Tab-separated table of C-alpha atoms in Angstrom:
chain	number	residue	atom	x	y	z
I	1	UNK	CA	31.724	-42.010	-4.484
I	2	UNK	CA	33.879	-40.022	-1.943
I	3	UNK	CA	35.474	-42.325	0.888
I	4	UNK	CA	33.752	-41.381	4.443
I	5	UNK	CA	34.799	-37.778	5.331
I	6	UNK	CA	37.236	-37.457	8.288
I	7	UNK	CA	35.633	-34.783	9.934
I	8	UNK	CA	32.133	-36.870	10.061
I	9	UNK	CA	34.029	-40.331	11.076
I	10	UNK	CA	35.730	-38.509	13.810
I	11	UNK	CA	32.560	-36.799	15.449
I	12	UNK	CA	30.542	-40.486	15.312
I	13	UNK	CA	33.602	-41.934	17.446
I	14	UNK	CA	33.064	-38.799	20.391
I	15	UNK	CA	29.789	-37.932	21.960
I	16	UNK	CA	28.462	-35.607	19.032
I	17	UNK	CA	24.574	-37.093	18.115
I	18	UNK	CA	24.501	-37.194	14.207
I	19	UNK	CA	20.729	-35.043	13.645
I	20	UNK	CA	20.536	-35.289	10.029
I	21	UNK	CA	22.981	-36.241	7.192
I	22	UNK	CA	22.388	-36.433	3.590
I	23	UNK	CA	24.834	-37.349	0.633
I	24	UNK	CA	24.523	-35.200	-2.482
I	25	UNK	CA	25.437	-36.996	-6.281
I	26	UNK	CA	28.504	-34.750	-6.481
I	27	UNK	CA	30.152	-36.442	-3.345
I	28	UNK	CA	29.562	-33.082	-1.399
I	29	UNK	CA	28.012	-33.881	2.159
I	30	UNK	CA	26.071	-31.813	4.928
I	31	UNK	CA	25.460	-33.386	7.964
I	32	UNK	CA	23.701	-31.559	11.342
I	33	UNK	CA	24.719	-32.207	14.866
I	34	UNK	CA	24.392	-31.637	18.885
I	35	UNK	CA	27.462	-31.928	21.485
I	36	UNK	CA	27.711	-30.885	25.024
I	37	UNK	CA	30.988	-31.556	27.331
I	38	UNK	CA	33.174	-33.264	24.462
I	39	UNK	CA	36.768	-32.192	23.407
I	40	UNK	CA	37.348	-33.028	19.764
I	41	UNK	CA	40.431	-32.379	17.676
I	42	UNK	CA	40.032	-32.503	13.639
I	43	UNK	CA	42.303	-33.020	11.220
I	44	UNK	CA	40.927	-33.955	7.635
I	45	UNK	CA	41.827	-34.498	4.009
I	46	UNK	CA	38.908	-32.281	3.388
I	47	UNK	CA	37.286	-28.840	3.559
I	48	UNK	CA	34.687	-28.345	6.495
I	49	UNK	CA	32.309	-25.719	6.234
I	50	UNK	CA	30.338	-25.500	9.860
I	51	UNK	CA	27.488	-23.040	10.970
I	52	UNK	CA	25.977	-22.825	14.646
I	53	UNK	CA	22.552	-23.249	14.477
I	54	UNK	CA	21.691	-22.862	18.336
I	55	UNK	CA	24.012	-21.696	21.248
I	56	UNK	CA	27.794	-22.215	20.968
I	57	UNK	CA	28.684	-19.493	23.569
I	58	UNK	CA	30.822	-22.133	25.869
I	59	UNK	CA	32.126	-23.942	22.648
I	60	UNK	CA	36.132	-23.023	22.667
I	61	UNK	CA	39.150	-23.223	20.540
I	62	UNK	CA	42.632	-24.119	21.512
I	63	UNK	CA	44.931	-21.169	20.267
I	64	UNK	CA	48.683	-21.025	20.361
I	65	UNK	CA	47.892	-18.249	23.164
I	66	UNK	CA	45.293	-20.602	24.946
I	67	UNK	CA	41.433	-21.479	24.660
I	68	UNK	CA	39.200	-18.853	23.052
I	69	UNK	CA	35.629	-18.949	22.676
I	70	UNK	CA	33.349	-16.633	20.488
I	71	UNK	CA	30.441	-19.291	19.253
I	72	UNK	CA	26.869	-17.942	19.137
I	73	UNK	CA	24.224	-18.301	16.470
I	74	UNK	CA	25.402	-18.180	12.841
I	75	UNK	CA	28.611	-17.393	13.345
I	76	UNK	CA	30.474	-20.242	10.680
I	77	UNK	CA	34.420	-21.749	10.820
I	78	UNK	CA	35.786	-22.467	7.869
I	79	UNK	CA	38.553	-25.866	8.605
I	80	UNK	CA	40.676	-26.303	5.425
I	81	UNK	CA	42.079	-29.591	4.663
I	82	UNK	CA	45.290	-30.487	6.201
I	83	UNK	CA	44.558	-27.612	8.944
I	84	UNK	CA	44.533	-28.996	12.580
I	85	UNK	CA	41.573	-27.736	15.293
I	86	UNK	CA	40.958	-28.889	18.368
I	87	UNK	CA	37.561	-28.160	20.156
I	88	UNK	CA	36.139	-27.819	23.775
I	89	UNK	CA	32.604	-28.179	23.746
I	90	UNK	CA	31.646	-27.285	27.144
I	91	UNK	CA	27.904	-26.043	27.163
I	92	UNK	CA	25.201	-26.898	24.325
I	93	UNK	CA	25.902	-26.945	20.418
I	94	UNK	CA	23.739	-27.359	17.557
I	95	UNK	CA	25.654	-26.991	14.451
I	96	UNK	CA	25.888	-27.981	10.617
I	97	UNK	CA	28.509	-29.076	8.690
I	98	UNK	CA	29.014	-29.119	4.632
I	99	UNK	CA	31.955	-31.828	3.872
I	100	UNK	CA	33.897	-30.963	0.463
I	101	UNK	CA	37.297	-32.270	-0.715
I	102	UNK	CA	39.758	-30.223	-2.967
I	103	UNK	CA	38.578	-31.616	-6.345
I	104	UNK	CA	35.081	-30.378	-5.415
I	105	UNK	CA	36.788	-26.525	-5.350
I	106	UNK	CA	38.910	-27.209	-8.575
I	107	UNK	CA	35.787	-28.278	-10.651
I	108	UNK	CA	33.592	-25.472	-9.776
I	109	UNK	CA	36.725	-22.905	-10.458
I	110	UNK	CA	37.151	-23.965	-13.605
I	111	UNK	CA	33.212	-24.709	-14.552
I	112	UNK	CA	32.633	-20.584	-13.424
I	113	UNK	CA	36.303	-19.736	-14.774
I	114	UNK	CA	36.860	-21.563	-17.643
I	115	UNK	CA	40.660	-21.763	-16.000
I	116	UNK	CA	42.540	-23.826	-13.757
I	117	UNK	CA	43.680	-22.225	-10.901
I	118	UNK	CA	47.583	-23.140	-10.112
I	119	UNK	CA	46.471	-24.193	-6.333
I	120	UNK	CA	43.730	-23.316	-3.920
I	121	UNK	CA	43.730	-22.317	-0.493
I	122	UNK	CA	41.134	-22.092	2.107
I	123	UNK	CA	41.854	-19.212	4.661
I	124	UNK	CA	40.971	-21.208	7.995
I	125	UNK	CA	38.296	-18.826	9.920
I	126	UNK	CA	37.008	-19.526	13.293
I	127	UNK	CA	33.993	-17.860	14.741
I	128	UNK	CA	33.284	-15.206	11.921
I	129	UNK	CA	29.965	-13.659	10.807
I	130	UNK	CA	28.692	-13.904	7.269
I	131	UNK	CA	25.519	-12.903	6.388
I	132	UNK	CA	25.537	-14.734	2.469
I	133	UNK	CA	26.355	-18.175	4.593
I	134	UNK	CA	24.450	-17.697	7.317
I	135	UNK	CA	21.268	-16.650	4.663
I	136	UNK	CA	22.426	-19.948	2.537
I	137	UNK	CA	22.400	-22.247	5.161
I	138	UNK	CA	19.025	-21.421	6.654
I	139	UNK	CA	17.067	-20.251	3.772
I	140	UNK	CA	18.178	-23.851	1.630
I	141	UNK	CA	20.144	-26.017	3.466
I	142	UNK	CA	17.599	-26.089	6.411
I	143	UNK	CA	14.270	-25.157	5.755
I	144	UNK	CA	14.053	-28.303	3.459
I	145	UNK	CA	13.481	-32.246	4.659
I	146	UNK	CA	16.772	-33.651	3.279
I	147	UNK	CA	15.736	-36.768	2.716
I	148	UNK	CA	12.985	-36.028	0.045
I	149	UNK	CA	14.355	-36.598	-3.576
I	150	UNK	CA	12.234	-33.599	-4.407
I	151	UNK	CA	14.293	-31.652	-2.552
I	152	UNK	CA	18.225	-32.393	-3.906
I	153	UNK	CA	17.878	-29.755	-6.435
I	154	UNK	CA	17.546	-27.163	-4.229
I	155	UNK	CA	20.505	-29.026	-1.407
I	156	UNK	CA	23.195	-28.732	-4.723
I	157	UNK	CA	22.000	-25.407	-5.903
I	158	UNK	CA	22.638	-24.358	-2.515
I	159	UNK	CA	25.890	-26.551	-2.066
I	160	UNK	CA	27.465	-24.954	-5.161
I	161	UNK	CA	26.490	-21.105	-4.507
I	162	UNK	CA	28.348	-21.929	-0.678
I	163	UNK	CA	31.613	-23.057	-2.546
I	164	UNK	CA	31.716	-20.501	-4.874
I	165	UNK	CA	31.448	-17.788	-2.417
I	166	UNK	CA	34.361	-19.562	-0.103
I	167	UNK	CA	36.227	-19.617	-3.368
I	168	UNK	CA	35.292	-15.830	-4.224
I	169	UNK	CA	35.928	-14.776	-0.464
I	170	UNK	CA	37.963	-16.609	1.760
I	171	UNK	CA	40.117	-18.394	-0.840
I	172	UNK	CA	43.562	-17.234	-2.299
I	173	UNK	CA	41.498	-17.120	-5.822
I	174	UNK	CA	39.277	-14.738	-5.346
I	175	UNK	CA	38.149	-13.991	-8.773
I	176	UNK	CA	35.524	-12.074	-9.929
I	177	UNK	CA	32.464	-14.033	-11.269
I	178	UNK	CA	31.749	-13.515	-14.920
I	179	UNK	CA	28.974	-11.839	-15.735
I	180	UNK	CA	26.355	-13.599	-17.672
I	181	UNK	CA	24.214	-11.937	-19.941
I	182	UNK	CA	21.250	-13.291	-21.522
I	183	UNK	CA	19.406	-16.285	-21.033
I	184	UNK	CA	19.192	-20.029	-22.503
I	185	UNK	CA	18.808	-20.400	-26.317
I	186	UNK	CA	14.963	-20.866	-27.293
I	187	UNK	CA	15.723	-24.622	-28.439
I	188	UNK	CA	17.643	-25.455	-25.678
I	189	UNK	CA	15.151	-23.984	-23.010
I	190	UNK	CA	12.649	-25.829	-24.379
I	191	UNK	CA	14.293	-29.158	-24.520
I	192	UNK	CA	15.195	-28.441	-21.087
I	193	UNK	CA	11.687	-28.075	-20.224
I	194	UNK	CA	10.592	-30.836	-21.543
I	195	UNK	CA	13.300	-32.997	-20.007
I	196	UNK	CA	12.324	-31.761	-16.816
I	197	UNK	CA	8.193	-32.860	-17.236
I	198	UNK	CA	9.617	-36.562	-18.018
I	199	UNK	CA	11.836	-36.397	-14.887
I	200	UNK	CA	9.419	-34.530	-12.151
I	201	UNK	CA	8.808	-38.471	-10.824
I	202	UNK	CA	12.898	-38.596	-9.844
I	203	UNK	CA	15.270	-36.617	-8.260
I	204	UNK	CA	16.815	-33.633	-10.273
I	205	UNK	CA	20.168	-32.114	-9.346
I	206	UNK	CA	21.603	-28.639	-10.261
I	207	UNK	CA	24.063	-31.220	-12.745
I	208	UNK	CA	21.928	-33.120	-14.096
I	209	UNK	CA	19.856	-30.057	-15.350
I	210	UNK	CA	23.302	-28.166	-16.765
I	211	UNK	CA	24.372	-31.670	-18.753
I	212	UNK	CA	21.049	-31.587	-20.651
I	213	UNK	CA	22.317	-27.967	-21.662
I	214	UNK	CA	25.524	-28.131	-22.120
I	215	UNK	CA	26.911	-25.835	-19.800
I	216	UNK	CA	28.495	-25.744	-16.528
I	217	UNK	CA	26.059	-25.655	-13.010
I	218	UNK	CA	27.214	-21.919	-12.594
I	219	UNK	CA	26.228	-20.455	-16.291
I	220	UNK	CA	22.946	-22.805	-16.202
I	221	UNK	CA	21.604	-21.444	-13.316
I	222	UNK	CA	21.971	-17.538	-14.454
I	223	UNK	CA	21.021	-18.231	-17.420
I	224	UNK	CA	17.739	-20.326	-16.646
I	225	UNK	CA	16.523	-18.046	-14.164
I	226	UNK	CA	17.271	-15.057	-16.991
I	227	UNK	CA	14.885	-17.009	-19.417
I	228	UNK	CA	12.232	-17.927	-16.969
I	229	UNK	CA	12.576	-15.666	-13.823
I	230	UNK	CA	12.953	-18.394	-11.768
I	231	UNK	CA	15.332	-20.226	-10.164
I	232	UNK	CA	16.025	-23.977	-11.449
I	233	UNK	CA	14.918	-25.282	-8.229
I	234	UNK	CA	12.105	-22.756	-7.946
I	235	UNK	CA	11.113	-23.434	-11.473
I	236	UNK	CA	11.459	-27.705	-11.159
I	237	UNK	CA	9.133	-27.590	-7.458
I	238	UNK	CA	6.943	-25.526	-9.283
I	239	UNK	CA	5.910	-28.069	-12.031
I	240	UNK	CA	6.055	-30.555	-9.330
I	241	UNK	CA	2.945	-29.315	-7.596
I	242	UNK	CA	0.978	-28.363	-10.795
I	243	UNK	CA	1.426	-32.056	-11.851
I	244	UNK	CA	0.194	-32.825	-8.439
I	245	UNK	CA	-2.495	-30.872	-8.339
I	246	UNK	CA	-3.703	-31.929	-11.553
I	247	UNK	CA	-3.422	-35.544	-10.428
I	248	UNK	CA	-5.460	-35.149	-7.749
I	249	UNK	CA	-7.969	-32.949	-9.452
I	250	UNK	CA	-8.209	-35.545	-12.136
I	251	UNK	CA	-7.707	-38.867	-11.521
I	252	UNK	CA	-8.231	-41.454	-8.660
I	253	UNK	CA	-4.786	-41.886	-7.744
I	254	UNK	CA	-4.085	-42.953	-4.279
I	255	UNK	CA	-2.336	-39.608	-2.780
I	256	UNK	CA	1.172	-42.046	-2.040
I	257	UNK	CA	1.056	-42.904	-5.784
I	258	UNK	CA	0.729	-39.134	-6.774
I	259	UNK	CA	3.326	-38.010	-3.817
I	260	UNK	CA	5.861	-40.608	-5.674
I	261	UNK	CA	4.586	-39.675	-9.105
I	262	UNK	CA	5.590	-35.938	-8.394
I	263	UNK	CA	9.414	-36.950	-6.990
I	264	UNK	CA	8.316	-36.710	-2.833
I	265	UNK	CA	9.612	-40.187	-1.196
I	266	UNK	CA	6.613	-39.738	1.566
I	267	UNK	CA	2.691	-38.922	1.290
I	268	UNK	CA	3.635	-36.677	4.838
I	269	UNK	CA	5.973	-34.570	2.729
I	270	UNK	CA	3.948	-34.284	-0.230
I	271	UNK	CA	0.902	-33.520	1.655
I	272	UNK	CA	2.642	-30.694	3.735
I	273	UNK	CA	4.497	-29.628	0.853
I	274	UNK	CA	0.826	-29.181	-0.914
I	275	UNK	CA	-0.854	-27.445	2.468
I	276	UNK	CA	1.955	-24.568	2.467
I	277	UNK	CA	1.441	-23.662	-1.174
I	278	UNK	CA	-2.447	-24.184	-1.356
I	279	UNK	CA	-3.492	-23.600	1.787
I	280	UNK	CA	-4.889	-27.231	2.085
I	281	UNK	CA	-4.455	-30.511	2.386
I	282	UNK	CA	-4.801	-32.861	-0.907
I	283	UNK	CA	-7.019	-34.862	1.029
I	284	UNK	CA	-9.251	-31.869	1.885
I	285	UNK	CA	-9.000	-31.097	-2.715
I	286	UNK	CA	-9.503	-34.187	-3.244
I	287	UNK	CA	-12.657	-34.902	-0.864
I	288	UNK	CA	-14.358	-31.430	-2.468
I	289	UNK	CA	-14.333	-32.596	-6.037
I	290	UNK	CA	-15.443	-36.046	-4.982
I	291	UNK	CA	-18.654	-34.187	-3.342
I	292	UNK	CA	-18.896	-31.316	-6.678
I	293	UNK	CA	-18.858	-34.622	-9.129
I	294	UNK	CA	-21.685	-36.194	-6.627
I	295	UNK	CA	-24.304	-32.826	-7.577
């Protein structure tokens, strides 16, 4: 387990209010926050990734030519390890941060390379648009409750596709990403599948899916959603709700003991999880085939 990251230490000692934070298995960590009227300076053994969320307009940063601002929604600074920053925070700022250390970079390169790179270097970027982070973060990172198990597949699927595009774009790498052709072999597809029906109960990372194959998280994932036009993540939330619905169609279950069953830490979760893809609540399922087995 990765020490404490700098960058997160340093913002609990100033007035920054921690929102959300959530540790991933790989070490990798995102973490949400507000700040108003706080100067900060950073300096970490670690990469910070940060996108504002909401405002960021009086948010500046100390240049050798003075303070600059240029904060708004989605624009995203990139704070390589070693690199020094120091922050005025001066009106509102809602922001996110994704914590990753060096090793985290060299293990992905050489998982989607099958190389070592001599050294890698983060270009430092301070209040830049890009749309493939900005889409990342809000499509993955924050339209999901963190804290549900159910949800850590997509959080690392999400994790990994950010550092690989730092590494592809704003890195001194800058390789191009193999292509992968074709899909997973029939036998290992299906072993995968099954694996995944014995698991839906804990929580699944984007690793834990590519061990059981073999590969590395980057081939897995184009090669799964080749086979089954899915997405892992897509594919693994997908079961979880048939095998919910099924349990609640079926059986007696109290609907905490099917929420857990199906990998969701809380019935509230499970049961809004359920609404948005049926258009009703378990409750409301279950209470109509309780009345269609009373005819």
């Amino acid at each position: 387990m990765h020490k404490p990251y700098d960058t997160f230490e340093n913002l609990r000692q100033h007035k920054a209010r921690l929102l959300n934070s959530v540790s991933l298995t790989s070490g990798i960590q995102l973490a949400a926050w507000y700040n108003r009227e706080d100067r900060v300076t950073q300096q970490s053994d670690h990469h910070t990734l940060s996108l504002y969320l909401n405002d960021g307009q009086d948010t500046w940063h100390k240049t050798a030519g003075g303070w600059r601002n240029g904060g708004a929604p989605d624009r995203f600074c990139l704070m390589p390890q070693q690199s020094e920053s120091t922050w005025d925070v001066r009106g509102d700022l809602t922001f996110a941060h994704l914590y990753c250390t060096d090793a985290h970079l060299r293990h992905l390169a050489e998982q989607i390379w099958d190389r070592r790179p001599a050294s890698i270097c983060l270009d430092e970027k301070i209040f830049c648009d890009d749309a493939r982070i900005t889409q990342l973060y809000r499509h993955f990172l924050l339209s999901c409750d963190w804290q549900q198990a159910a949800n850590h597949l997509t959080l690392s699927t999400a994790s990994t596709l950010l550092i690989t595009h730092l590494l592809q774009h704003y890195s001194n790498v800058q390789w191009q990403a193999p292509q992968v052709r074709g899909g997973l072999a029939p036998s290992v597809l299906r072993n995968i599948v099954a694996w995944i029906e014995e698991q839906l109960d804990e929580s699944i990372t984007l690793a834990d899916l590519a061990q059981q194959a073999g590969l590395s998280e980057f081939h897995f994932a184009r090669m799964f959603k080749q086979s089954m036009k899915l997405a892992p993540h897509q594919y693994v939330m997908q079961r979880r709700m048939a095998k919910a619905e099924q349990l609640v169609r079926q059986t007696q279950l109290p609907l905490t003991d099917i929420a857990l069953a199906c990998g969701f830490s809380s019935a509230s979760h499970f049961s809004n999880r359920f609404r948005s893809l049926f258009g009703y609540a378990p409750s409301l399922l279950r209470q109509q085939q309780s009345r269609m087995e009373q005819k």
